Each structure stands twice: as C-alpha cells, then as structure tokens.
CSV table of C-alpha atoms and ligand atoms in Angstrom, one decimal:
chain,number,residue,atom,x,y,z
K,210,MET,CA,12.6,31.8,-117.4
K,211,LYS,CA,9.8,33.7,-115.6
K,212,PRO,CA,11.1,37.1,-114.4
K,213,LEU,CA,11.3,37.6,-110.7
K,214,TRP,CA,8.5,39.5,-109.1
K,215,THR,CA,10.2,42.6,-107.7
K,216,PHE,CA,9.2,45.9,-106.2
K,217,GLU,CA,10.5,47.5,-109.4
K,218,ASN,CA,8.3,45.5,-111.8
K,219,TRP,CA,5.3,45.9,-109.4
K,220,LEU,CA,5.8,49.6,-109.7
K,221,SER,CA,6.2,49.5,-113.5
K,222,ARG,CA,3.1,47.4,-113.9
K,223,SER,CA,1.2,49.9,-111.8
K,224,ARG,CA,2.4,52.8,-114.0
K,225,GLU,CA,1.9,51.0,-117.3
K,226,GLU,CA,-1.6,49.7,-116.6
K,227,GLY,CA,-2.8,52.7,-114.7
K,228,LEU,CA,-3.6,50.6,-111.6
K,229,SER,CA,-2.9,51.3,-108.0
K,230,LEU,CA,-0.4,49.1,-106.3
K,231,ALA,CA,-3.2,47.3,-104.5
K,232,GLU,CA,-5.1,46.8,-107.8
K,233,VAL,CA,-2.0,45.2,-109.4
K,234,ILE,CA,-1.9,42.6,-106.7
K,235,LEU,CA,-5.6,41.9,-107.0
K,236,LYS,CA,-5.2,41.5,-110.7
K,237,LYS,CA,-2.1,39.3,-110.3
K,238,GLU,CA,-4.0,37.1,-107.8
K,239,MET,CA,-7.0,36.8,-110.2
K,240,GLU,CA,-4.7,35.8,-113.0
K,241,ALA,CA,-2.8,33.3,-110.9
K,242,THR,CA,-5.8,31.6,-109.3
K,243,GLY,CA,-8.7,32.2,-111.7
K,244,ALA,CA,-10.7,33.6,-108.8
K,245,LYS,CA,-13.1,36.5,-109.2
K,246,LYS,CA,-12.5,39.8,-107.5
K,247,ASP,CA,-15.4,39.3,-105.1
K,248,GLU,CA,-14.0,35.9,-104.0
K,249,ILE,CA,-10.6,37.4,-103.3
K,250,MET,CA,-12.1,40.3,-101.4
K,251,ASP,CA,-14.3,38.0,-99.4
K,252,GLY,CA,-11.3,35.9,-98.4
K,253,LEU,CA,-9.6,39.1,-97.2
K,254,GLU,CA,-12.7,40.1,-95.3
K,255,GLU,CA,-12.6,36.7,-93.6
K,256,ARG,CA,-9.0,37.1,-92.6
K,257,LEU,CA,-9.7,40.6,-91.3
K,258,GLN,CA,-12.4,39.2,-89.1
K,259,VAL,CA,-10.0,36.5,-87.7
K,260,MET,CA,-7.5,39.2,-87.0
K,261,ARG,CA,-10.1,41.2,-85.2
K,262,GLU,CA,-11.2,38.3,-83.1
K,263,SER,CA,-7.6,37.4,-82.3
K,264,LEU,CA,-7.0,41.0,-81.1
K,265,LYS,CA,-10.1,40.9,-78.9
K,266,ALA,CA,-9.2,37.5,-77.4
K,267,GLY,CA,-5.6,38.6,-76.9
K,268,LEU,CA,-6.6,41.8,-75.1
K,269,GLU,CA,-8.7,39.7,-72.7
K,270,ARG,CA,-6.3,36.8,-72.3
K,271,GLU,CA,-5.3,35.8,-68.8
K,272,LYS,CA,-4.4,32.2,-69.4
K,273,THR,CA,-0.8,31.1,-69.3
K,274,THR,CA,0.7,29.8,-72.5
K,275,PRO,CA,1.8,26.1,-72.8
K,276,GLY,CA,5.4,27.0,-72.0
K,277,GLY,CA,4.3,29.1,-69.1
K,278,MET,CA,6.4,32.1,-70.2
K,279,ILE,CA,3.5,34.4,-71.3
K,280,LYS,CA,0.3,35.2,-69.5
K,281,ASP,CA,-1.6,38.4,-69.6
K,282,GLU,CA,0.9,40.9,-71.0
K,283,SER,CA,-1.4,43.0,-73.1
K,284,LYS,CA,-4.1,43.2,-70.4
K,285,THR,CA,-1.5,44.3,-67.9
K,286,LEU,CA,-0.2,47.0,-70.3
K,287,ASN,CA,-3.7,48.1,-71.2
K,288,HIS,CA,-4.5,48.5,-67.5
K,289,PHE,CA,-1.4,50.5,-66.7
K,290,PHE,CA,-1.8,52.8,-69.7
K,291,SER,CA,-5.4,53.5,-69.1
K,292,ASN,CA,-4.2,55.5,-66.1
K,293,ASN,CA,-0.7,56.6,-67.2
K,294,ARG,CA,0.7,58.5,-70.1
K,295,PRO,CA,3.1,56.6,-72.2
K,296,ILE,CA,6.5,58.1,-72.9
K,297,THR,CA,6.3,57.0,-76.5
K,298,GLY,CA,2.8,58.4,-77.4
K,299,SER,CA,-0.7,56.9,-77.2
K,300,GLY,CA,-0.7,55.7,-80.8
K,301,VAL,CA,2.6,54.0,-80.4
K,302,ILE,CA,1.7,52.2,-77.2
K,303,LYS,CA,-1.6,51.2,-78.6
K,304,THR,CA,0.0,49.7,-81.6
K,305,ALA,CA,2.5,47.7,-79.5
K,306,ILE,CA,-0.3,46.5,-77.2
K,307,TYR,CA,-2.3,45.3,-80.1
K,308,ALA,CA,0.6,43.5,-81.7
K,309,ILE,CA,1.5,41.9,-78.4
K,310,ALA,CA,-2.1,40.8,-77.8
K,311,ILE,CA,-2.2,38.9,-81.1
K,312,GLY,CA,1.3,37.5,-80.4
K,313,GLN,CA,0.0,36.2,-77.1
K,314,GLU,CA,-2.9,34.5,-78.9
K,315,ASN,CA,-0.5,32.8,-81.2
K,316,ALA,CA,1.7,31.7,-78.3
K,317,GLY,CA,-1.5,30.5,-76.5
K,318,MET,CA,-2.6,28.4,-79.5
K,319,GLY,CA,-5.4,30.8,-80.3
K,320,ARG,CA,-6.7,31.4,-83.8
K,321,ILE,CA,-4.6,33.9,-85.7
K,322,VAL,CA,-3.8,34.8,-89.3
K,323,ALA,CA,-0.2,33.9,-90.1
K,324,ILE,CA,1.0,37.1,-91.8
K,325,PRO,CA,3.5,36.1,-92.8
K,326,THR,CA,3.9,33.6,-90.0
K,327,GLY,CA,2.4,32.7,-86.6
K,328,GLY,CA,5.3,34.1,-84.7
K,329,SER,CA,4.9,37.4,-86.3
K,330,ALA,CA,1.1,37.4,-86.6
K,331,GLY,CA,0.6,40.5,-84.4
K,332,ILE,CA,2.6,43.0,-86.4
K,333,VAL,CA,0.4,43.7,-89.5
K,334,PRO,CA,-2.9,43.7,-87.7
K,335,GLY,CA,-1.5,45.6,-84.7
K,336,VAL,CA,-0.4,48.4,-87.0
K,337,PHE,CA,-3.5,48.3,-89.2
K,338,PHE,CA,-6.1,48.3,-86.5
K,339,SER,CA,-4.4,51.0,-84.5
K,340,ILE,CA,-4.2,53.3,-87.5
K,341,ALA,CA,-7.7,52.4,-88.6
K,342,GLU,CA,-9.1,53.4,-85.3
K,343,ASP,CA,-7.3,56.8,-85.3
K,344,LYS,CA,-8.1,57.5,-88.9
K,345,LYS,CA,-11.5,55.9,-89.0
K,346,LEU,CA,-10.6,53.6,-91.9
K,347,SER,CA,-13.2,51.2,-93.3
K,348,ASP,CA,-12.7,47.4,-93.8
K,349,ASP,CA,-12.6,48.0,-97.5
K,350,GLN,CA,-9.6,50.2,-97.0
K,351,LEU,CA,-8.0,47.7,-94.7
K,352,LYS,CA,-8.4,45.0,-97.3
K,353,GLU,CA,-6.4,47.2,-99.8
K,354,GLY,CA,-3.7,47.4,-97.1
K,355,LEU,CA,-3.7,43.6,-96.9
K,356,LEU,CA,-3.3,43.4,-100.7
K,357,ILE,CA,-0.2,45.5,-100.3
K,358,ALA,CA,1.1,43.3,-97.5
K,359,ALA,CA,0.4,40.3,-99.6
K,360,GLY,CA,2.3,41.8,-102.5
K,361,VAL,CA,5.3,42.5,-100.3
K,362,GLY,CA,5.2,38.9,-99.2
K,363,MET,CA,5.3,37.8,-102.8
K,364,VAL,CA,8.3,39.9,-103.5
K,365,VAL,CA,10.2,38.6,-100.5
K,366,GLY,CA,9.1,35.0,-101.2
K,367,GLU,CA,10.7,35.1,-104.6
K,368,LYS,CA,14.1,35.3,-103.0
K,369,MET,CA,13.9,33.7,-99.6
K,370,GLY,CA,11.7,31.7,-97.2
K,371,MET,CA,9.8,33.5,-94.5
K,372,ALA,CA,10.4,31.3,-91.5
K,373,GLY,CA,12.7,31.7,-88.6
K,374,ALA,CA,14.1,28.2,-89.4
K,375,SER,CA,15.3,29.4,-92.8
K,376,GLY,CA,16.0,33.1,-92.4
K,377,GLY,CA,16.1,34.0,-88.7
K,378,CYS,CA,13.6,36.4,-87.2
K,379,GLN,CA,14.4,39.0,-89.8
K,380,ALA,CA,12.4,36.7,-92.1
K,381,GLU,CA,9.4,36.7,-89.7
K,382,CYS,CA,9.2,39.8,-87.6
K,383,GLY,CA,11.4,41.8,-90.0
K,384,VAL,CA,9.2,41.0,-93.1
K,385,ALA,CA,6.0,41.5,-91.1
K,386,ALA,CA,7.3,45.0,-90.1
K,387,GLY,CA,8.0,45.7,-93.8
K,388,MET,CA,4.5,44.5,-94.8
K,389,ALA,CA,2.9,46.6,-92.1
K,390,ALA,CA,4.8,49.7,-93.0
K,391,ALA,CA,4.1,49.4,-96.7
K,392,GLY,CA,0.4,48.4,-96.2
K,393,ALA,CA,-0.3,51.1,-93.6
K,394,LEU,CA,1.5,53.9,-95.6
K,395,PHE,CA,-0.7,52.9,-98.6
K,396,LEU,CA,-3.7,53.2,-96.3
K,397,LEU,CA,-2.6,56.7,-95.3
K,398,GLY,CA,-2.4,57.8,-98.9
K,399,GLY,CA,1.2,56.9,-99.7
K,400,ARG,CA,1.6,56.0,-103.4
K,401,GLY,CA,4.2,54.6,-105.8
K,402,GLU,CA,7.7,54.1,-104.7
K,403,GLU,CA,7.3,55.6,-101.2
K,404,VAL,CA,5.2,52.6,-100.2
K,405,PHE,CA,8.2,50.4,-100.9
K,406,GLN,CA,10.5,52.9,-99.2
K,407,ALA,CA,8.5,52.3,-96.0
K,408,PHE,CA,9.2,48.5,-96.4
K,409,ALA,CA,12.9,49.2,-97.0
K,410,LEU,CA,13.3,51.4,-93.9
K,411,ALA,CA,11.5,49.1,-91.6
K,412,VAL,CA,13.3,46.0,-92.8
K,413,LYS,CA,16.8,47.5,-92.9
K,414,ASN,CA,16.7,48.0,-89.2
K,415,MET,CA,15.8,44.4,-88.6
K,416,LEU,CA,18.3,42.7,-90.9
K,417,GLY,CA,20.2,40.0,-89.1
K,418,LEU,CA,17.6,39.6,-86.4
K,419,VAL,CA,18.1,36.0,-85.1
K,420,CYS,CA,15.6,33.4,-84.2
K,421,ASP,CA,16.4,32.2,-80.7
K,422,PRO,CA,13.2,31.1,-79.0
K,423,VAL,CA,13.5,29.9,-75.5
K,424,GLY,CA,12.8,26.1,-75.3
K,425,GLY,CA,12.0,26.3,-79.0
K,426,LEU,CA,8.5,27.7,-78.2
K,427,VAL,CA,7.1,30.8,-79.9
K,428,GLU,CA,6.8,32.7,-76.7
K,429,VAL,CA,10.1,34.4,-75.7
K,430,PRO,CA,11.3,36.6,-77.3
K,431,CYS,CA,8.5,36.3,-79.9
K,432,VAL,CA,5.5,37.9,-78.2
K,433,LYS,CA,7.2,41.1,-77.1
K,434,ARG,CA,9.1,41.3,-80.4
K,435,ASN,CA,5.8,41.7,-82.2
K,436,GLY,CA,5.3,44.9,-80.2
K,437,PHE,CA,8.7,46.2,-81.1
K,438,ALA,CA,8.5,45.3,-84.7
K,439,ALA,CA,5.1,47.0,-85.0
K,440,VAL,CA,6.5,50.2,-83.6
K,441,GLN,CA,9.4,50.0,-86.0
K,442,ALA,CA,6.8,49.9,-88.9
K,443,LEU,CA,5.2,53.1,-87.5
K,444,LEU,CA,8.6,54.9,-87.5
K,445,ALA,CA,9.3,53.8,-91.0
K,446,ILE,CA,6.0,55.3,-92.1
K,447,ASP,CA,6.7,58.6,-90.5
K,448,LEU,CA,10.3,58.8,-91.8
K,449,VAL,CA,9.0,58.3,-95.4
K,450,ARG,CA,6.2,60.8,-94.8
K,451,GLY,CA,8.8,63.2,-93.6
K,452,GLY,CA,10.7,62.8,-96.9
K,453,LEU,CA,13.5,60.3,-96.0
K,454,LYS,CA,14.5,57.6,-98.4
K,455,SER,CA,16.5,54.4,-98.1
K,456,VAL,CA,19.8,54.8,-99.8
K,457,ILE,CA,19.7,51.1,-100.6
K,458,PRO,CA,16.7,50.4,-102.9
K,459,PRO,CA,13.9,48.2,-101.6
K,460,ASP,CA,14.7,45.3,-103.9
K,461,GLU,CA,18.3,45.3,-102.8
K,462,VAL,CA,17.2,45.3,-99.2
K,463,VAL,CA,15.5,42.0,-100.0
K,464,ASP,CA,18.7,40.7,-101.6
K,465,ALA,CA,20.6,41.7,-98.4
K,466,MET,CA,18.1,39.9,-96.2
K,467,ALA,CA,18.3,36.8,-98.4
K,468,ASP,CA,22.1,36.9,-98.2
K,469,ILE,CA,22.1,37.2,-94.4
K,470,ALA,CA,19.6,34.3,-94.2
K,471,ARG,CA,22.1,32.2,-96.1
K,472,LEU,CA,25.0,33.4,-93.8
K,473,LEU,CA,23.2,33.0,-90.5
K,474,PRO,CA,24.3,29.8,-88.7
K,475,SER,CA,21.7,27.2,-87.9
K,476,ALA,CA,22.2,27.8,-84.2
K,477,LEU,CA,20.3,31.1,-84.8
K,478,LYS,CA,17.5,29.7,-86.9
K,479,GLU,CA,14.9,28.4,-84.6
K,480,THR,CA,17.0,25.6,-83.2
K,481,ALA,CA,17.2,27.1,-79.7
K,482,GLN,CA,20.9,26.5,-79.8
K,483,GLY,CA,22.0,30.1,-79.6
K,484,GLY,CA,21.1,33.6,-78.4
K,485,LEU,CA,18.4,34.0,-75.7
K,486,ALA,CA,17.6,30.3,-75.8
K,487,GLN,CA,21.1,29.5,-74.5
K,488,THR,CA,21.2,32.0,-71.7
K,489,LYS,CA,21.3,30.7,-68.2
K,490,THR,CA,17.6,31.6,-67.7
K,491,GLY,CA,16.7,30.4,-71.1
K,492,LEU,CA,18.3,27.0,-70.4
K,493,ASN,CA,16.6,26.8,-67.0
K,494,LEU,CA,13.2,27.5,-68.5
K,495,SER,CA,13.8,25.0,-71.2
K,496,GLU,CA,14.8,22.3,-68.7
K,497,ARG,CA,11.7,23.0,-66.7
K,498,LEU,CA,9.6,22.5,-69.8
K,499,GLN,CA,11.1,19.1,-70.5
A,1757,SF4,S1,12.3,34.5,-82.6
A,1757,SF4,FE1,11.9,32.8,-84.1
A,1757,SF4,S2,10.1,31.8,-83.5
A,1757,SF4,FE2,10.1,33.8,-82.5
A,1757,SF4,S3,8.9,35.2,-83.8
A,1757,SF4,FE3,11.1,35.3,-84.3
A,1757,SF4,S4,11.4,33.9,-86.0
A,1757,SF4,FE4,9.5,33.3,-85.0
C-alpha cells in the first residue's frame, strides 16, 4: 500500500534529497502529473493573478450578496482604518480586511481561487498579500508560498475531506489558516519543521469549529470568519518565530482534526441545522430568503 503523505515524510524527503520544502512539492507535482516546472509555475502565477483580482474587487465591492447578509464590509473597514488606529496593529487589520474582501467576493459570486475551498478563499491570499506588501516579496516568492500551502493541503487531504459538509469549518477555515501560516512562515525564511509547527499551532486553535451557515449560504459567519482565521495564522507565525512549539506534532494534529470531523454531528456540517443557522435571527433570515 502506498504510504501516506505526511509532514514527517515531506520533511524527510526534503532532507534526503537536499530540496527545500517548496521544491519537494514542485517535484512531487511534476512526478504526479508529468507537467514541466514552467507549466506548474505558470499555473501558480495564474492563480496568484486571480487572487489579486479578487482582492481588488472585494475591496471595492458595494453590491449586496445574493442572501443579502453581506455588502461592503471590507470597504467600510478600510474607510474607518484609514483615519483610525487599530487596537490590533496595522498589519493585523490589513490582513483581516484583505481576507474579508476576498470572502465577500466569494459570497457575492465573484471569481476567487478556492484554497482550499470557496468559503475559506480569503485566508491564504489575505495573509500572503499583506505580508508581501510589508516585506516587498516578489510573485516568485509568493508562488513558493503557494507550493507550501498546496503541500499542506495534500497532507490533510490524505486523512480527511476539506469541506464544511464533511469536516465542519475546521476543515475549511481551519485548514486555510494552517496553509497560510505554513506558507507565510516559509516566505519569511522559516525552514524545516518550524513551517509545520506554524500549521499545527494555527489549526489546533480551530479544531472543532463547526459549519453553521445561516440559510445554508456561504455568507454568515463565513466572510468574517475569513478575517479571524487569517489573523490566527499571523499569530501562529509569530509564536513559532518566538520559539514556541506545538506539544502535539503536526501530523497528529491532522489526525485529531480528522477524528473530530468523524465525531461532529451532521447538524454542524453545512446543513444549517445547528449553531448560528438555528438562532432566532438565523432562522428569520433563512425564512426571508425562502
Ligand atoms: S461556516 Fe461552513 S460554509 Fe462557512 S466557511 Fe465555514 S465551512 Fe464554509
């Protein structure tokens, strides 16, 4: 039987072959698809451009989403914080605004990159673009970060599905936060195991997060949740940079998430039968939609 693709053997392959973590994923993708390096990098460039366009569109969006629950959140925030200092810090609020902007685009049926899903599409680009602006990172560097995010998705995908309907929101926003943390730490010079530690710290704090969209639409709580998850990724990066480690190893964090996915009742897996979807307001909104 083919061995599972895990963080541990990703790291071993990197050490044994003298490749960076990003190069391991590039090579693995070339082996799996037969594609040439340039073709894969061009595909990543294309995705990066879509992410950039979705961010721009989200920041300018004023149109109400189909369910009427989201409108111009990122624009409103941008306006306020262009004249007011955030309590959290300028990099933190910028990251949250970017993630929310792309989340809005998804909710408004705009074009996004599902990384790993549409509902969580703002988290990785929100973190990457915010850091890229501050650190003046190039697109070539961002593409390496995307390779790391893709590799994280491969590891998780070996053990569980990344959809709210199968694993709850931990599988969407939680995994996206882990992808963003690992990818961005790599962009910031993190190497080896610490990249996976960033994943572990970000995801551990989102284990058990339920999927409870009001009216079954990817609007509430999804859009704002993108902002929160992106900030979670930033904190995971700084905790690792500051020397902290997850006591539970990254691969075991994935095991725990897969276990929780199995244990979560279906009412909390995108069916809108529990959580926020079943609050008085959630039900009223849902009824209005129908
Ligand atoms: S609450 Fe459900 S639908 Fe919304 S982002 Fe999370 S997993 Fe996706």
